């Protein structure tokens, strides 16, 4: 038996595998057992009902998809009355992702969402197609600090903060979020990108820009998780390009406590469950009793190789 | 289990003969075995896939989300939605009729007998026959006919009469005629080459069917022009209708909000998800594309 459970602040997850916001809904219960997931993560909710961006909202590229959905939703009232009860039918903790255009509204929304059936507030301050003074605060250290501080003052729920891979220096932003009271950092949202069609010279997406999603981004996000893990004390959830159990292991070795998965669940609707089963088998095979042994266990301090001495000596 | 170095994606789809861990779930991920994948005309292929019995829950108007093999060695990132063309419960097979267009369907066209093919489904809300309906009219063009064809199976099971108007560019590419006729439907073929597919002519045919009491409900898919025509006549003569819609799709479960189309509900424009709110919708609510 392997103990797959991990702790993120006061919250215990039965395993480190959870869906990524926006790429999941309770409707996946049609195909998998949601009670097996580490957590349930709802799509980012805004205060007002929103239709979202014009279509097409997705386009394929050589190395992944770009998408720009535009945070559609029926607004917070409908969310609390109809969607939270759908998630409450299942056992794993419910993480509610939230976005607003102003810091004040962000804080007010987080307060209104702090109801008993909601276990965690995830501040999506990194929606790539919003601007940095309007919802995409994670582009800037000061905006991040102000926003998270304001939310922290209005809720006692665990507060997770989703960061942007588009910021210049994600480590400073991570530290600002930690300082302001974040309980966990979710790294990262999608990469701002563009595709232009050569048949009609038009942008492929209705919203022009979109977020790139691809397993090819995993090494970049992994690097960010590694760097941030060295700089902060709070737990990290790694999101980006996880498609198999070894990817979970890799993120954990880099310092993540858990991972989020989007794309892999589109490709294989049963992927999250398989990844959990495979992770357990992987640990078993290596005699790893607790999955938490993997967190930050990358061996980067004893890199012995014959070329090291010569290389560091210079020419 | 042993973990050899590999960059393969996770895959836990049900193969034929596997025990089903969740027989009661609506949807599954399956790896079927291709029985045949033959050309029916220069553009369309017909794929027959032997599958795990769970997949046979599919009914007319529902779809599967197909993990198409690569046509060119590079990755195909998203699944492709396809309507079930036919469900053969005795043989344990589902069938698809598809037009080879872009990378996904060109990859699919390469499949041969014995090959594995990963499909997820059945997904979405399909066609529904109301108890009072004795005769229905099915009007489709091009690939829309693939979606409408299994209606003949559904109607036959319910003892409902079908008139199918099949529209095509020329007589050689008329599809599904045999499938409709085998199941007792009356078919009317209209083509561009002799102008019989023109809206005015199809309108005359529909008016005639309505007058003869052969149109308790309308069904359509695949042509905006024909949708508008049926909406207009449906409104005029109070004939209810259903339309199957298409849109670029990602998750298939209603989670990602990619496959949106505009609908008019109670006089108000709104967006709905083709994958989960459809793909079959109330015809009068569809705004078209
Ligand atoms: C519910 C539903 C049922 C369908 N049933 C059938 C069927 O039975 N037979 C059939 O031939 N086709 C059907 N289609 C259309 C089929 O999904 C597209 O033709 C196919 O996805 C094209 O893929 P491609 O890679 O060949 O083309 P590409 O043009 O390379 O595709 C690029 C992208 O656009 C999407 N796309 C392109 N055209 C369409 C379209 N018309 N609808 C939805 N997505 C599209 C693809 O999924 C892909 O993501 C159906 C679509 C839907 C939504
Ligand atoms: C269709 C789609 C919608 C998304 N919507 C949201 C969202 O509403 N909020 C959010 O924080 N992230 C959203 N994301 C980003 C994902 O949560 C995740 O960060 C990203 O997909 C990278 O993970 P992956 O490589 O496992 O897909 C979305 C991603 C996709 C593909």
XYZ file of C-alpha atoms and ligand atoms in Angstrom:
688
model
C 0.000 0.000 0.000
C 1.218 3.438 -0.930
C 0.032 6.503 0.926
C -0.832 8.876 -1.901
C -2.259 11.606 0.307
C -0.755 15.081 0.417
C -1.491 18.126 2.546
C -1.929 21.622 1.239
C -2.173 23.778 4.320
C -5.239 22.646 6.229
C -6.607 20.646 3.288
C -5.763 16.978 2.778
C -5.980 15.585 -0.740
C -6.343 11.783 -1.024
C -3.860 11.907 -3.899
C -1.899 14.640 -5.687
C -3.930 14.554 -8.925
C -6.631 17.112 -9.596
C -8.234 18.617 -12.685
C -7.271 22.093 -13.919
C -9.835 24.887 -13.772
C -11.757 25.370 -17.016
C -10.841 21.983 -18.390
C -13.187 20.111 -16.073
C -16.716 20.033 -14.699
C -18.889 17.704 -12.608
C -20.249 16.499 -15.952
C -17.108 14.334 -16.274
C -18.930 12.101 -13.797
C -20.511 10.588 -16.916
C -17.207 8.878 -17.637
C -15.042 8.726 -14.480
C -15.536 8.349 -10.730
C -15.005 11.870 -9.422
C -14.640 10.543 -5.888
C -11.215 9.231 -6.844
C -9.736 12.664 -7.613
C -7.523 14.602 -5.229
C -9.803 17.634 -5.510
C -12.575 19.001 -7.711
C -11.778 22.297 -9.393
C -14.598 24.381 -10.831
C -14.279 26.622 -13.860
C -13.340 30.221 -13.053
C -16.440 32.159 -12.016
C -17.025 35.900 -12.438
C -19.703 38.031 -10.802
C -21.707 38.867 -13.886
C -23.192 36.373 -16.349
C -20.839 36.269 -19.344
C -21.271 34.702 -22.762
C -17.522 34.513 -23.365
C -15.498 35.141 -26.503
C -16.588 34.800 -30.133
C -15.930 31.437 -31.816
C -13.743 29.743 -32.905
C -12.443 29.383 -29.373
C -9.878 26.720 -30.171
C -7.328 26.066 -32.880
C -4.723 23.371 -33.320
C -1.070 24.219 -33.866
C 1.950 22.041 -34.611
C 2.616 21.558 -30.931
C -0.620 21.953 -29.023
C -3.869 23.887 -28.981
C -4.534 27.558 -28.446
C -7.807 28.490 -26.830
C -9.588 31.606 -25.732
C -12.857 30.911 -24.001
C -13.443 34.252 -22.295
C -14.656 33.003 -18.915
C -18.289 32.304 -19.849
C -20.606 31.549 -16.960
C -24.001 32.297 -15.511
C -22.686 34.534 -12.746
C -22.127 34.049 -9.061
C -25.746 33.653 -7.976
C -26.409 30.817 -10.365
C -23.047 29.314 -9.431
C -23.851 29.239 -5.720
C -27.425 28.016 -6.218
C -26.915 25.410 -8.932
C -23.293 24.510 -9.532
C -21.865 24.271 -6.013
C -24.611 21.721 -5.092
C -23.610 19.600 -8.103
C -20.036 19.418 -6.802
C -21.191 18.917 -3.219
C -22.507 15.476 -4.207
C -18.900 14.259 -4.344
C -16.333 13.698 -1.593
C -13.118 15.447 -2.695
C -12.652 19.055 -1.585
C -14.102 21.692 -3.901
C -11.772 24.365 -5.203
C -13.585 27.385 -6.618
C -11.652 29.507 -9.077
C -12.595 33.172 -9.249
C -11.727 36.152 -11.434
C -12.669 39.818 -11.367
C -11.596 42.963 -13.148
C -10.946 45.030 -10.035
C -9.210 44.206 -6.778
C -12.273 45.307 -4.794
C -14.575 43.006 -6.716
C -12.080 40.145 -6.421
C -12.167 40.471 -2.642
C -15.936 40.840 -2.489
C -16.443 37.784 -4.704
C -14.087 35.678 -2.608
C -16.093 36.648 0.459
C -19.408 35.757 -1.159
C -18.003 32.419 -2.310
C -16.826 31.489 1.183
C -19.797 29.207 1.861
C -19.608 25.859 3.698
C -19.550 23.657 0.557
C -16.598 25.558 -0.887
C -13.307 24.289 0.538
C -10.748 26.437 -1.265
C -10.763 29.750 -3.121
C -8.419 29.779 -6.100
C -7.708 33.315 -7.267
C -7.260 33.159 -11.022
C -5.244 36.361 -11.324
C -3.665 35.106 -14.547
C -6.320 34.835 -17.259
C -3.990 35.474 -20.231
C -6.479 37.397 -22.334
C -7.385 39.910 -19.638
C -5.097 42.881 -19.097
C -2.745 43.396 -16.186
C -4.816 46.003 -14.456
C -8.021 44.099 -15.155
C -8.008 40.529 -13.940
C -4.533 39.509 -15.091
C -2.815 40.919 -12.015
C -0.192 38.164 -11.979
C 1.794 40.028 -14.632
C 2.985 42.414 -11.961
C 4.368 42.007 -8.428
C 2.559 44.997 -6.881
C -0.830 44.202 -8.413
C -0.452 40.623 -7.215
C 0.380 41.716 -3.669
C -2.490 44.213 -3.488
C -5.005 41.802 -4.942
C -4.100 38.831 -2.726
C -3.918 41.023 0.365
C -7.416 42.335 -0.356
C -8.806 38.835 -0.844
C -7.017 37.529 2.261
C -8.714 40.200 4.341
C -12.144 38.997 3.230
C -11.949 35.214 3.543
C -10.657 32.629 5.985
C -10.887 29.827 3.411
C -7.614 28.422 2.138
C -6.479 30.771 -0.624
C -4.679 29.384 -3.660
C -3.252 31.763 -6.228
C -2.882 30.844 -9.904
C 0.145 32.509 -11.452
C 0.945 33.455 -15.008
C 3.781 31.986 -17.070
C 3.721 35.229 -19.081
C 5.160 37.360 -16.285
C 8.798 38.334 -16.652
C 9.926 37.140 -13.252
C 7.547 34.587 -11.771
C 9.692 34.130 -8.648
C 9.139 37.725 -7.462
C 5.438 37.426 -8.142
C 5.270 34.156 -6.233
C 6.999 35.793 -3.271
C 4.590 38.737 -3.401
C 1.630 36.342 -3.309
C 3.131 34.427 -0.382
C 3.778 37.645 1.536
C 0.212 38.777 0.937
C -1.180 35.626 2.527
C -1.556 32.968 -0.175
C -1.729 29.403 1.176
C -0.623 27.767 -2.057
C 0.648 28.742 -5.506
C -0.807 27.206 -8.641
C 1.768 27.315 -11.437
C 0.766 28.059 -14.135
C -1.982 29.337 -16.384
C -1.629 29.250 -20.197
C 0.923 30.970 -22.452
C -0.382 33.956 -24.417
C -0.147 33.120 -28.097
C -1.410 33.735 -31.618
C -2.160 31.733 -34.739
C -2.754 33.332 -38.142
C -4.408 31.383 -40.927
C -2.507 31.496 -44.188
C -5.617 30.740 -46.273
C -7.531 33.888 -45.324
C -4.911 35.953 -43.409
C -7.140 36.053 -40.331
C -6.333 35.173 -36.726
C -7.525 31.617 -36.139
C -9.358 32.485 -32.908
C -12.393 34.740 -32.617
C -10.638 36.579 -29.798
C -7.358 36.810 -31.761
C -5.045 35.878 -28.842
C -5.355 32.641 -26.937
C -3.569 30.539 -24.370
C -1.254 27.782 -25.623
C -1.764 24.405 -23.999
C 0.713 21.647 -24.761
C 2.847 18.904 -23.232
C 5.733 20.792 -24.881
C 5.337 23.447 -22.172
C 5.940 21.027 -19.319
C 9.713 21.618 -19.146
C 9.153 25.380 -18.969
C 6.522 25.200 -16.245
C 8.604 22.609 -14.419
C 11.509 25.042 -14.413
C 9.207 27.700 -12.920
C 7.952 25.315 -10.233
C 11.534 24.403 -9.368
C 12.635 28.044 -9.110
C 9.597 29.119 -7.094
C 9.887 26.111 -4.761
C 13.386 27.271 -3.830
C 12.075 30.745 -2.998
C 8.843 30.172 -1.050
C 7.662 28.078 1.914
C 4.040 27.472 0.871
C 3.015 24.444 -1.218
C 2.884 24.523 -5.014
C 0.542 22.854 -7.484
C 2.196 22.283 -10.852
C -0.015 22.612 -13.940
C 1.165 22.264 -17.500
C 1.571 19.315 -19.813
C 0.943 16.454 -17.398
C -0.102 13.443 -19.479
C 1.227 10.470 -17.469
C 2.204 9.368 -13.967
C 5.905 10.108 -14.504
C 4.980 13.753 -15.150
C 3.388 13.920 -11.697
C 6.575 12.475 -10.250
C 8.649 15.022 -12.160
C 6.620 17.966 -10.830
C 6.820 16.615 -7.306
C 10.588 16.137 -7.561
C 10.833 19.777 -8.651
C 9.005 20.806 -5.489
C 5.275 20.604 -6.247
C 2.941 19.010 -3.718
C 0.274 18.187 -6.302
C -0.518 18.636 -9.981
C -3.436 19.878 -12.065
C -4.384 18.348 -15.394
C -6.256 19.887 -18.316
C -5.326 18.750 -21.798
C -4.730 15.076 -20.957
C -8.384 14.786 -19.922
C -9.468 16.110 -23.321
C -7.328 13.592 -25.114
C -8.254 10.661 -22.881
C -11.363 11.307 -20.778
C -10.227 8.568 -18.379
C -6.672 9.941 -18.099
C -6.839 11.331 -14.550
C -7.909 8.011 -13.065
C -5.242 6.116 -15.012
C -2.599 8.555 -13.878
C -3.608 8.033 -10.223
C -3.467 4.228 -10.654
C -0.140 4.429 -12.459
C 1.322 6.730 -9.814
C 0.464 4.195 -7.144
C 2.021 1.397 -9.214
C 5.093 3.525 -9.881
C 5.607 4.136 -6.151
C 5.004 0.462 -5.361
C 7.580 -0.646 -7.857
C 10.190 1.539 -6.156
C 9.187 0.793 -2.586
C 8.059 4.362 -1.997
C 5.653 4.215 0.939
C 4.471 7.814 0.946
C 4.157 9.920 -2.165
C 5.193 12.965 -0.124
C 8.735 11.546 -0.124
C 8.958 12.786 -3.694
C 8.290 16.452 -2.945
C 11.423 18.458 -3.725
C 13.482 15.264 -3.876
C 15.307 16.227 -7.066
C 19.009 15.346 -6.643
C 20.601 18.536 -7.863
C 23.206 19.035 -5.156
C 25.417 16.068 -5.873
C 25.775 16.247 -9.612
C 28.899 14.198 -10.171
C 30.058 13.851 -13.707
C 33.456 13.561 -15.265
C 33.096 16.749 -17.282
C 32.118 18.919 -14.322
C 35.580 19.774 -13.097
C 36.916 20.532 -16.537
C 33.885 22.594 -17.467
C 34.034 24.722 -14.339
C 37.753 25.254 -14.749
C 37.201 27.131 -17.997
C 39.480 27.242 -20.987
C 3.055 -3.125 -13.919
C 6.463 -1.929 -14.957
C 7.504 1.487 -16.124
C 9.833 1.390 -19.087
C 11.034 4.781 -20.321
C 8.296 6.030 -22.630
C 6.639 9.256 -23.622
C 3.382 7.560 -24.467
C 0.192 9.209 -23.280
C -1.809 7.556 -20.593
C -4.411 5.239 -22.063
C -6.930 3.141 -20.212
C -9.680 2.700 -22.752
C -11.839 -0.425 -22.668
C -11.032 -3.083 -25.236
C -13.429 -5.753 -26.422
C -13.574 -8.416 -23.717
C -12.370 -6.140 -20.890
C -14.468 -6.144 -17.740
C -16.289 -2.878 -17.472
C -15.508 -1.180 -14.148
C -18.437 1.223 -14.556
C -21.174 -0.457 -16.614
C -23.752 2.061 -15.385
C -21.870 5.137 -16.600
C -23.274 6.819 -19.680
C -19.971 7.365 -21.429
C -16.818 5.372 -21.899
C -13.463 5.503 -23.598
C -13.036 2.523 -25.897
C -10.442 0.979 -28.153
C -12.324 -0.764 -30.931
C -11.036 -2.913 -33.778
C -11.584 -1.723 -37.325
C -13.623 -4.226 -39.344
C -13.600 -2.228 -42.572
C -13.013 1.325 -43.747
C -14.066 1.611 -47.374
C -14.715 4.464 -49.791
C -18.381 4.976 -50.643
C -17.568 7.699 -53.181
C -14.518 9.838 -53.945
C -14.960 11.949 -50.775
C -16.627 9.780 -48.167
C -15.600 6.679 -46.275
C -17.624 4.244 -44.182
C -15.893 2.869 -41.088
C -17.153 -0.182 -39.221
C -15.715 -0.672 -35.750
C -16.117 -3.638 -33.419
C -16.397 -2.282 -29.888
C -16.954 -3.115 -26.243
C -20.710 -3.634 -25.637
C -20.834 -0.521 -23.418
C -20.418 1.643 -26.560
C -23.570 0.142 -28.080
C -25.716 2.342 -25.821
C -25.473 4.984 -28.561
C -28.676 6.103 -30.252
C -29.547 8.285 -33.260
C -28.166 11.815 -33.132
C -25.533 11.048 -30.514
C -21.861 11.219 -31.348
C -18.520 9.728 -30.497
C -15.335 11.706 -30.042
C -12.634 10.062 -32.128
C -8.901 10.007 -31.449
C -7.788 10.120 -35.063
C -4.411 8.675 -36.003
C -1.932 11.060 -37.574
C -1.983 11.426 -41.363
C 1.543 12.859 -41.506
C 3.580 11.803 -38.469
C 2.820 14.992 -36.523
C 0.407 14.999 -33.600
C -3.369 15.398 -34.028
C -4.142 17.276 -30.826
C -7.899 17.155 -30.529
C -10.450 14.435 -30.932
C -12.947 14.796 -33.805
C -16.703 14.488 -33.221
C -18.675 12.136 -35.477
C -22.301 11.095 -35.364
C -23.089 7.420 -35.062
C -24.113 6.355 -38.530
C -25.388 2.980 -37.406
C -25.328 0.811 -34.290
C -25.324 -2.917 -34.975
C -26.090 -4.496 -31.615
C -25.975 -8.108 -32.858
C -22.520 -7.723 -34.388
C -21.304 -5.426 -31.589
C -20.360 -2.686 -34.038
C -20.693 1.059 -34.407
C -20.355 2.683 -37.813
C -19.323 6.120 -39.037
C -19.787 7.810 -42.400
C -17.309 10.610 -42.851
C -15.951 13.073 -45.304
C -12.163 13.164 -45.604
C -11.260 16.799 -45.171
C -8.484 17.909 -42.857
C -5.780 16.152 -40.884
C -8.064 14.243 -38.533
C -10.268 12.648 -41.125
C -7.328 12.010 -43.459
C -5.637 10.132 -40.626
C -8.842 8.219 -40.010
C -8.976 7.305 -43.695
C -5.698 5.416 -43.267
C -7.173 2.934 -40.792
C -7.466 -0.616 -42.061
C -9.038 -3.887 -40.870
C -7.589 -5.027 -37.539
C -6.341 -1.583 -36.501
C -7.099 -0.148 -33.058
C -9.235 2.989 -32.929
C -9.921 4.955 -29.736
C -13.383 6.487 -29.425
C -15.089 8.226 -26.481
C -18.841 8.311 -26.118
C -21.678 8.083 -26.726
C -22.012 11.808 -26.078
C -24.781 14.371 -26.184
C -28.540 14.396 -26.623
C -29.743 12.738 -29.811
C -33.048 12.724 -31.709
C -36.284 12.108 -29.819
C -39.502 10.812 -31.324
C -42.633 12.123 -29.605
C -45.405 9.574 -28.984
C -47.992 11.201 -31.300
C -45.792 11.261 -34.410
C -46.760 8.777 -37.141
C -44.788 10.200 -40.089
C -41.640 12.269 -40.104
C -39.677 14.077 -42.790
C -35.896 13.922 -42.831
C -34.036 16.444 -44.982
C -30.272 16.355 -45.247
C -27.369 17.258 -47.413
C -23.806 16.063 -47.621
C -22.354 14.868 -44.393
C -25.563 15.815 -42.572
C -27.010 12.612 -43.964
C -24.563 10.599 -41.858
C -26.121 12.147 -38.773
C -29.710 11.693 -39.981
C -29.370 8.125 -41.274
C -29.810 6.342 -37.917
C -33.152 8.131 -37.522
C -34.478 5.546 -39.965
C -33.451 2.820 -37.506
C -35.052 4.681 -34.591
C -38.247 5.388 -36.552
C -38.513 1.767 -37.699
C -38.224 0.584 -34.086
C -41.093 2.902 -33.142
C -43.256 2.095 -36.179
C -42.957 5.657 -37.464
C -43.004 6.289 -41.225
C -40.105 8.215 -42.761
C -39.791 10.296 -45.900
C -36.130 11.109 -46.479
C -35.184 13.906 -48.857
C -31.553 13.395 -49.793
C -29.766 16.383 -51.281
C -26.433 16.178 -53.084
C -24.289 17.831 -55.742
C -24.827 15.036 -58.269
C -26.490 11.600 -58.363
C -23.142 9.806 -57.810
C -22.606 11.274 -54.350
C -26.083 10.677 -52.925
C -25.524 8.812 -49.681
C -27.484 6.632 -47.293
C -30.284 5.970 -49.834
C -29.994 2.204 -49.360
C -29.748 2.469 -45.595
C -32.967 4.517 -45.463
C -34.784 2.265 -47.920
C -33.704 -0.976 -46.222
C -35.494 0.213 -43.111
C -38.660 1.091 -44.981
C -38.210 4.821 -45.559
C -39.445 6.474 -48.725
C -36.604 8.449 -50.313
C -36.639 11.458 -52.631
C -33.336 12.426 -54.206
C -32.644 16.026 -55.206
C -29.426 17.093 -56.906
C -27.695 20.277 -58.064
C -27.062 18.955 -61.571
C -30.754 19.156 -62.577
C -31.601 21.959 -60.148
C -34.009 19.736 -58.207
C -32.082 20.598 -55.018
C -33.054 24.284 -55.313
C -34.832 25.625 -52.255
C -38.033 26.362 -54.239
C -38.303 22.758 -55.386
C -37.587 21.327 -51.953
C -40.219 23.731 -50.591
C -42.788 22.322 -53.015
C -41.917 18.779 -51.953
C -42.251 19.687 -48.268
C -45.571 21.541 -48.796
C -46.862 18.462 -50.580
C -45.826 16.167 -47.722
C -47.443 18.475 -45.190
C -50.681 18.544 -47.226
C -50.693 14.725 -47.367
C -50.296 14.443 -43.595
C -46.831 12.909 -43.910
C -45.035 15.539 -41.847
C -45.700 15.313 -38.110
C -42.138 16.480 -37.504
C -39.102 17.772 -39.392
C -35.493 16.678 -38.992
C -32.459 18.247 -40.620
C -28.684 18.545 -40.528
C -25.847 19.816 -42.681
C -27.228 22.804 -44.586
C -28.040 26.271 -43.347
C -30.255 26.871 -46.379
C -32.346 23.778 -45.703
C -32.535 24.587 -42.000
C -33.990 28.038 -42.770
C -36.493 26.499 -45.169
C -37.711 23.939 -42.642
C -37.907 26.603 -39.934
C -40.059 28.791 -42.152
C -42.429 26.007 -43.183
C -42.434 24.551 -39.677
C -43.528 27.861 -38.239
C -46.154 28.394 -40.928
C -47.740 24.949 -40.547
C -46.919 24.304 -36.876
C -44.643 21.362 -37.605
C -42.178 20.790 -34.766
C -38.601 20.019 -35.682
C -35.151 18.986 -34.568
C -31.792 20.001 -36.016
C -28.352 18.482 -35.414
C -25.646 21.143 -35.193
C -21.901 21.027 -35.742
C -19.125 23.084 -34.196
C -15.423 22.728 -33.448
C -15.322 20.744 -30.243
C -12.771 19.967 -27.563
C -13.849 18.111 -24.409
C -17.191 16.611 -25.453
C -18.553 16.690 -21.887
C -19.750 20.276 -21.561
C -16.764 21.448 -19.553
C -14.693 23.613 -21.879
C -17.269 25.859 -23.619
C -15.517 25.704 -26.996
C -18.367 24.320 -29.141
C -20.804 27.224 -28.742
C -23.585 28.144 -31.184
C -26.182 30.899 -31.032
C -29.807 30.045 -30.234
C -32.920 32.113 -29.764
C -34.760 31.017 -26.645
C -37.961 32.870 -25.650
C -37.017 35.683 -28.006
C -33.553 36.115 -26.470
C -30.249 35.264 -28.128
C -28.037 32.958 -26.128
C -25.147 30.515 -26.590
C -25.413 26.776 -26.055
C -22.896 23.961 -26.045
C -23.267 21.695 -29.064
C -21.679 18.752 -27.243
C -23.874 18.672 -24.178
C -26.964 20.813 -24.770
C -27.096 19.161 -28.230
C -25.960 18.165 -30.764
C -29.698 17.868 -31.496
C -31.686 21.030 -30.773
C -35.205 22.366 -31.154
C -35.230 23.513 -34.778
C -37.027 26.788 -34.124
C -34.372 27.867 -31.604
C -31.428 27.420 -33.963
C -30.130 30.642 -35.444
C -27.964 28.938 -38.084
C -24.470 29.800 -39.097
C -21.941 16.458 -33.456
C -21.136 16.368 -34.717
C -21.317 15.287 -35.567
C -20.568 15.181 -36.734
N -20.780 14.092 -37.512
C -20.058 13.937 -38.625
C -20.216 12.775 -39.432
O -21.005 11.888 -39.107
N -19.453 12.679 -40.536
C -18.549 13.650 -40.891
O -17.905 13.504 -41.926
N -18.382 14.753 -40.155
C -19.102 14.928 -39.029
N -18.910 16.044 -38.263
C -17.922 17.027 -38.682
C -16.532 16.536 -38.313
O -16.358 16.607 -36.907
C -15.473 17.397 -38.996
O -15.590 17.225 -40.363
C -14.087 16.978 -38.587
O -13.866 17.322 -37.246
C -13.040 17.627 -39.462
O -11.775 17.253 -38.990
P -10.519 17.302 -39.906
O -9.333 17.117 -39.082
O -10.697 16.354 -41.036
O -10.606 18.751 -40.515
P -9.847 20.079 -40.105
O -10.448 21.092 -40.926
O -8.384 19.903 -40.211
O -10.243 20.310 -38.636
C -9.707 21.372 -37.918
C -10.499 21.550 -36.701
O -11.788 22.003 -37.009
C -12.766 21.135 -36.511
N -13.835 21.080 -37.490
C -13.695 21.297 -38.805
N -14.875 21.225 -39.398
C -15.777 20.950 -38.447
C -17.169 20.776 -38.454
N -17.905 20.861 -39.538
N -17.772 20.498 -37.285
C -17.074 20.400 -36.181
N -15.761 20.585 -36.115
C -15.119 20.854 -37.236
C -12.068 19.848 -36.252
O -12.626 19.118 -35.183
C -10.696 20.294 -35.903
O -10.571 20.588 -34.565
C -19.635 16.181 -37.080
C -19.451 17.270 -36.231
C -20.176 17.373 -35.068
C -19.968 18.521 -34.151
C -10.392 25.088 -22.653
C -9.600 25.597 -21.493
C -10.195 26.455 -20.572
C -9.485 26.946 -19.489
N -10.116 27.756 -18.587
C -9.453 28.155 -17.482
C -10.121 28.900 -16.478
O -11.313 29.207 -16.577
N -9.417 29.281 -15.375
C -8.107 28.956 -15.198
O -7.529 29.300 -14.179
N -7.440 28.232 -16.143
C -8.088 27.826 -17.276
N -7.410 27.073 -18.206
C -6.005 26.717 -18.001
C -5.871 25.350 -17.331
O -6.427 25.378 -16.025
C -4.412 24.903 -17.246
O -3.705 25.882 -16.530
C -3.790 24.708 -18.608
O -4.671 24.022 -19.471
C -2.450 23.960 -18.544
O -2.602 22.630 -18.102
P -2.563 21.359 -19.113
O -1.276 21.415 -19.853
O -2.686 20.152 -18.233
O -3.737 21.514 -20.032
C -8.118 26.580 -19.313
C -7.522 25.714 -20.233
C -8.239 25.206 -21.302
C -7.577 24.274 -22.259
